[in-house]
PDB file of C-alpha atoms in Angstrom:
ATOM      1  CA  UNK C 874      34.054   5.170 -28.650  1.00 50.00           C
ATOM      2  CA  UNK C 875      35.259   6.891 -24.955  1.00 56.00           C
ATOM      3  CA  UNK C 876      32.735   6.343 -22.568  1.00 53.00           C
ATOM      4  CA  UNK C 877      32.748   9.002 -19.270  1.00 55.00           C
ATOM      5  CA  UNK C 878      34.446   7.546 -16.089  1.00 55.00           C
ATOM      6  CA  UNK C 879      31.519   8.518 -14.294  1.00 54.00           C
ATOM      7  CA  UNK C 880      28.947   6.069 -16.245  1.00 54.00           C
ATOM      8  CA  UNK C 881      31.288   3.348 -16.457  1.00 54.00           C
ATOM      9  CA  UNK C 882      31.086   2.007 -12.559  1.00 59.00           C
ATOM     10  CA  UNK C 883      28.118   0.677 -11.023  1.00 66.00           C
ATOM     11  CA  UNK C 884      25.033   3.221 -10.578  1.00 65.00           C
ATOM     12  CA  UNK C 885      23.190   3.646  -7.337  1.00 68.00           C
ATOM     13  CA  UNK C 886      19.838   3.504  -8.111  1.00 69.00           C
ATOM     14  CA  UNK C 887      17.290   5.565  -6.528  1.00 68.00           C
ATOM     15  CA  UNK C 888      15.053   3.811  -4.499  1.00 71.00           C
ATOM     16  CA  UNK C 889      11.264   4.511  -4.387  1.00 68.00           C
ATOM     17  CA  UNK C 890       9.078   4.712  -1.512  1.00 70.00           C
ATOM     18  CA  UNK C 891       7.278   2.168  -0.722  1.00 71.00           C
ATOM     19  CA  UNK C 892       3.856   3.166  -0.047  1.00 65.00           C
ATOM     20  CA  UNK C 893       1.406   0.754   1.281  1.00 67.00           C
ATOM     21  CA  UNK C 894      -1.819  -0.392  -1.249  1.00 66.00           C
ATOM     22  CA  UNK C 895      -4.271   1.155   1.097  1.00 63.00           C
ATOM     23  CA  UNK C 896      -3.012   4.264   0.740  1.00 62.00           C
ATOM     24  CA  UNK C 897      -2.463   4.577  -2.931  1.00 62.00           C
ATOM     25  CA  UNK C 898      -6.234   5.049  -3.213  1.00 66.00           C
ATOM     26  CA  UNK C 899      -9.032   6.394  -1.399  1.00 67.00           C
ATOM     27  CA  UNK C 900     -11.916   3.929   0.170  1.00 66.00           C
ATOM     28  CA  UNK C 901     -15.005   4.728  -1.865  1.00 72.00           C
ATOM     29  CA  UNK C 902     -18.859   5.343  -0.008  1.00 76.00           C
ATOM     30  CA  UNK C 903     -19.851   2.120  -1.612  1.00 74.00           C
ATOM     31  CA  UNK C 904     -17.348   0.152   0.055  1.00 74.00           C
ATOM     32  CA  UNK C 905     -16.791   1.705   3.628  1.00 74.00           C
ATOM     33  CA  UNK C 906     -20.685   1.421   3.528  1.00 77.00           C
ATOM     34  CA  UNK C 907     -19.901  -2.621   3.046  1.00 77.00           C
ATOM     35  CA  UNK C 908     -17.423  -2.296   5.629  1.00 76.00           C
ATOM     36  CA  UNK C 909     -19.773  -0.843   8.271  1.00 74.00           C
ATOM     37  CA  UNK C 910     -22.460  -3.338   7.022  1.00 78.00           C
ATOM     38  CA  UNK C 911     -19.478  -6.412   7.738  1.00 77.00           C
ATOM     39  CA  UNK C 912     -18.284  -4.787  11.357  1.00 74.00           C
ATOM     40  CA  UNK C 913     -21.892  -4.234  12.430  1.00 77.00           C
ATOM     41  CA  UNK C 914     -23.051  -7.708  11.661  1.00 77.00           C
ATOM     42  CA  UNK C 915     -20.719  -9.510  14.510  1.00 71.00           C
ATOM     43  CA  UNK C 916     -22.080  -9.631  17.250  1.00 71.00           C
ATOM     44  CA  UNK C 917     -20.630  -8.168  20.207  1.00 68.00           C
ATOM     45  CA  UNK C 918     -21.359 -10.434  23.216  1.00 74.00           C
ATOM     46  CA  UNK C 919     -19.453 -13.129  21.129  1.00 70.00           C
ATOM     47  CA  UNK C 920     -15.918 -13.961  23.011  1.00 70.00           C
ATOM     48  CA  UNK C 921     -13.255 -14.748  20.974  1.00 66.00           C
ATOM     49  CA  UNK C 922     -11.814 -18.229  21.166  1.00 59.00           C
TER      50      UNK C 922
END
């Protein structure tokens, strides 16, 4: 069996994207509504230590 010159060295493979999880899929009302709930309940006078 002859195999091509061309597939006999290594291959370069072709590297995805990375894309980050937050943007593979859109934020839902349910949850940003959970969010806002979350960010509204700290209070804001509280410093930061």
């Amino acid at each position: 069996m002859k195999v091509d010159e061309a597939t006999e060295g290594r291959r370069l493979r072709k590297r995805n994207e990375e894309i980050p999880k937050k943007l593979k899929r859109e934020a839902n009302e349910k949850e940003m509504d959970g969010f806002t709930k979350r960010v509204l309940r700290i209070p804001v006078e509280k410093p930061f230590d």
